[in-house]
């Protein structure tokens, strides 16, 4: 049989754990939503500039990390091909 003090400690620990779990879940959900929004916007920009996106492009966007999405979102303004957009060497083929 647990003492009242032990029950209170257990309840407090459970409540703190649930609060931390909810906060972490919310943060992860927001980050995921932001990434999906960024990749969706970049896909629309790609389609506007280059036409329908090949399957490899959508796969690349789906598997991107946030830093890549930011880089590609800036780079799309300067490149003249999809290959240059996703070039990992860091160079761009400027169209102007």
PDB file of C-alpha atoms in Angstrom:
ATOM      1  CA  UNK A   1       0.000   0.000   0.000  1.00  0.00           C
ATOM      2  CA  UNK A   2       1.389   3.395  -1.005  1.00  0.00           C
ATOM      3  CA  UNK A   3       1.424   6.302   1.343  1.00  0.00           C
ATOM      4  CA  UNK A   4      -0.521   9.427   0.474  1.00  0.00           C
ATOM      5  CA  UNK A   5       2.797  11.256   0.015  1.00  0.00           C
ATOM      6  CA  UNK A   6       4.016   8.643  -2.495  1.00  0.00           C
ATOM      7  CA  UNK A   7       0.708   8.840  -4.379  1.00  0.00           C
ATOM      8  CA  UNK A   8       0.985  12.640  -4.531  1.00  0.00           C
ATOM      9  CA  UNK A   9       4.569  12.406  -5.829  1.00  0.00           C
ATOM     10  CA  UNK A  10       3.517   9.889  -8.447  1.00  0.00           C
ATOM     11  CA  UNK A  11       0.603  12.063  -9.570  1.00  0.00           C
ATOM     12  CA  UNK A  12       2.838  15.147  -9.715  1.00  0.00           C
ATOM     13  CA  UNK A  13       5.466  13.281 -11.769  1.00  0.00           C
ATOM     14  CA  UNK A  14       2.842  11.964 -14.140  1.00  0.00           C
ATOM     15  CA  UNK A  15       1.355  15.455 -14.642  1.00  0.00           C
ATOM     16  CA  UNK A  16       4.801  16.955 -15.286  1.00  0.00           C
ATOM     17  CA  UNK A  17       5.613  14.182 -17.754  1.00  0.00           C
ATOM     18  CA  UNK A  18       2.352  14.691 -19.604  1.00  0.00           C
ATOM     19  CA  UNK A  19       2.927  18.459 -19.783  1.00  0.00           C
ATOM     20  CA  UNK A  20       6.441  17.952 -21.179  1.00  0.00           C
ATOM     21  CA  UNK A  21       5.158  15.396 -23.679  1.00  0.00           C
ATOM     22  CA  UNK A  22       2.416  17.722 -24.857  1.00  0.00           C
ATOM     23  CA  UNK A  23       4.864  20.616 -25.249  1.00  0.00           C
ATOM     24  CA  UNK A  24       7.302  18.462 -27.213  1.00  0.00           C
ATOM     25  CA  UNK A  25       4.528  17.099 -29.404  1.00  0.00           C
ATOM     26  CA  UNK A  26       3.267  20.590 -30.127  1.00  0.00           C
ATOM     27  CA  UNK A  27       6.754  21.818 -31.038  1.00  0.00           C
ATOM     28  CA  UNK A  28       7.354  18.851 -33.332  1.00  0.00           C
ATOM     29  CA  UNK A  29       3.963  19.324 -34.964  1.00  0.00           C
ATOM     30  CA  UNK A  30       4.630  22.998 -35.600  1.00  0.00           C
ATOM     31  CA  UNK A  31       8.058  22.260 -37.068  1.00  0.00           C
ATOM     32  CA  UNK A  32       6.571  19.574 -39.319  1.00  0.00           C
ATOM     33  CA  UNK A  33       3.819  21.923 -40.471  1.00  0.00           C
ATOM     34  CA  UNK A  34       6.320  24.673 -41.210  1.00  0.00           C
ATOM     35  CA  UNK A  35       8.519  22.303 -43.205  1.00  0.00           C
ATOM     36  CA  UNK A  36       5.531  21.028 -45.196  1.00  0.00           C
ATOM     37  CA  UNK A  37       4.558  24.625 -45.930  1.00  0.00           C
ATOM     38  CA  UNK A  38       8.070  25.539 -47.051  1.00  0.00           C
ATOM     39  CA  UNK A  39       8.392  22.485 -49.291  1.00  0.00           C
ATOM     40  CA  UNK A  40       4.936  23.134 -50.763  1.00  0.00           C
ATOM     41  CA  UNK A  41       5.824  26.732 -51.585  1.00  0.00           C
ATOM     42  CA  UNK A  42       9.130  25.699 -53.124  1.00  0.00           C
ATOM     43  CA  UNK A  43       7.372  23.056 -55.241  1.00  0.00           C
ATOM     44  CA  UNK A  44       4.973  25.711 -56.564  1.00  0.00           C
ATOM     45  CA  UNK A  45       7.934  27.977 -57.393  1.00  0.00           C
ATOM     46  CA  UNK A  46       9.696  25.105 -59.175  1.00  0.00           C
ATOM     47  CA  UNK A  47       6.575  24.339 -61.211  1.00  0.00           C
ATOM     48  CA  UNK A  48       6.123  27.980 -62.115  1.00  0.00           C
ATOM     49  CA  UNK A  49       9.724  28.341 -63.266  1.00  0.00           C
ATOM     50  CA  UNK A  50      10.456  24.923 -64.789  1.00  0.00           C
ATOM     51  CA  UNK A  51       7.063  23.305 -65.445  1.00  0.00           C
ATOM     52  CA  UNK A  52       5.819  20.036 -63.942  1.00  0.00           C
ATOM     53  CA  UNK A  53       8.256  18.655 -61.395  1.00  0.00           C
ATOM     54  CA  UNK A  54       9.732  15.210 -62.024  1.00  0.00           C
ATOM     55  CA  UNK A  55       9.240  12.577 -59.336  1.00  0.00           C
ATOM     56  CA  UNK A  56      12.838  12.896 -58.142  1.00  0.00           C
ATOM     57  CA  UNK A  57      12.199  16.553 -57.278  1.00  0.00           C
ATOM     58  CA  UNK A  58       9.177  15.840 -55.107  1.00  0.00           C
ATOM     59  CA  UNK A  59      11.096  13.021 -53.403  1.00  0.00           C
ATOM     60  CA  UNK A  60      13.985  15.403 -52.751  1.00  0.00           C
ATOM     61  CA  UNK A  61      11.632  17.977 -51.238  1.00  0.00           C
ATOM     62  CA  UNK A  62       9.881  15.392 -49.062  1.00  0.00           C
ATOM     63  CA  UNK A  63      13.217  14.208 -47.646  1.00  0.00           C
ATOM     64  CA  UNK A  64      14.753  17.658 -47.185  1.00  0.00           C
ATOM     65  CA  UNK A  65      15.927  19.031 -43.908  1.00  0.00           C
ATOM     66  CA  UNK A  66      14.933  22.604 -43.002  1.00  0.00           C
ATOM     67  CA  UNK A  67      18.326  24.074 -43.898  1.00  0.00           C
ATOM     68  CA  UNK A  68      18.121  22.632 -47.391  1.00  0.00           C
ATOM     69  CA  UNK A  69      14.665  24.084 -47.966  1.00  0.00           C
ATOM     70  CA  UNK A  70      15.902  27.545 -46.981  1.00  0.00           C
ATOM     71  CA  UNK A  71      18.913  27.258 -49.292  1.00  0.00           C
ATOM     72  CA  UNK A  72      16.862  26.037 -52.238  1.00  0.00           C
ATOM     73  CA  UNK A  73      14.214  28.715 -51.643  1.00  0.00           C
ATOM     74  CA  UNK A  74      16.872  31.385 -52.085  1.00  0.00           C
ATOM     75  CA  UNK A  75      18.771  29.608 -54.854  1.00  0.00           C
ATOM     76  CA  UNK A  76      15.700  29.197 -57.091  1.00  0.00           C
ATOM     77  CA  UNK A  77      15.893  32.898 -57.901  1.00  0.00           C
ATOM     78  CA  UNK A  78      19.293  32.487 -59.567  1.00  0.00           C
ATOM     79  CA  UNK A  79      19.410  29.062 -61.201  1.00  0.00           C
ATOM     80  CA  UNK A  80      18.400  28.083 -64.702  1.00  0.00           C
ATOM     81  CA  UNK A  81      17.896  24.345 -64.157  1.00  0.00           C
ATOM     82  CA  UNK A  82      16.605  21.901 -61.579  1.00  0.00           C
ATOM     83  CA  UNK A  83      20.019  20.294 -61.427  1.00  0.00           C
ATOM     84  CA  UNK A  84      21.590  23.637 -60.471  1.00  0.00           C
ATOM     85  CA  UNK A  85      18.902  24.182 -57.850  1.00  0.00           C
ATOM     86  CA  UNK A  86      19.787  20.966 -56.057  1.00  0.00           C
ATOM     87  CA  UNK A  87      23.540  21.092 -56.758  1.00  0.00           C
ATOM     88  CA  UNK A  88      25.269  20.074 -53.537  1.00  0.00           C
ATOM     89  CA  UNK A  89      28.593  21.647 -54.481  1.00  0.00           C
ATOM     90  CA  UNK A  90      27.125  25.029 -53.573  1.00  0.00           C
ATOM     91  CA  UNK A  91      27.662  26.565 -56.993  1.00  0.00           C
ATOM     92  CA  UNK A  92      24.824  27.986 -59.015  1.00  0.00           C
ATOM     93  CA  UNK A  93      24.452  28.531 -62.718  1.00  0.00           C
ATOM     94  CA  UNK A  94      23.182  32.073 -62.777  1.00  0.00           C
ATOM     95  CA  UNK A  95      20.789  33.029 -65.532  1.00  0.00           C
ATOM     96  CA  UNK A  96      21.698  36.718 -65.387  1.00  0.00           C
TER      97      UNK A  96
END
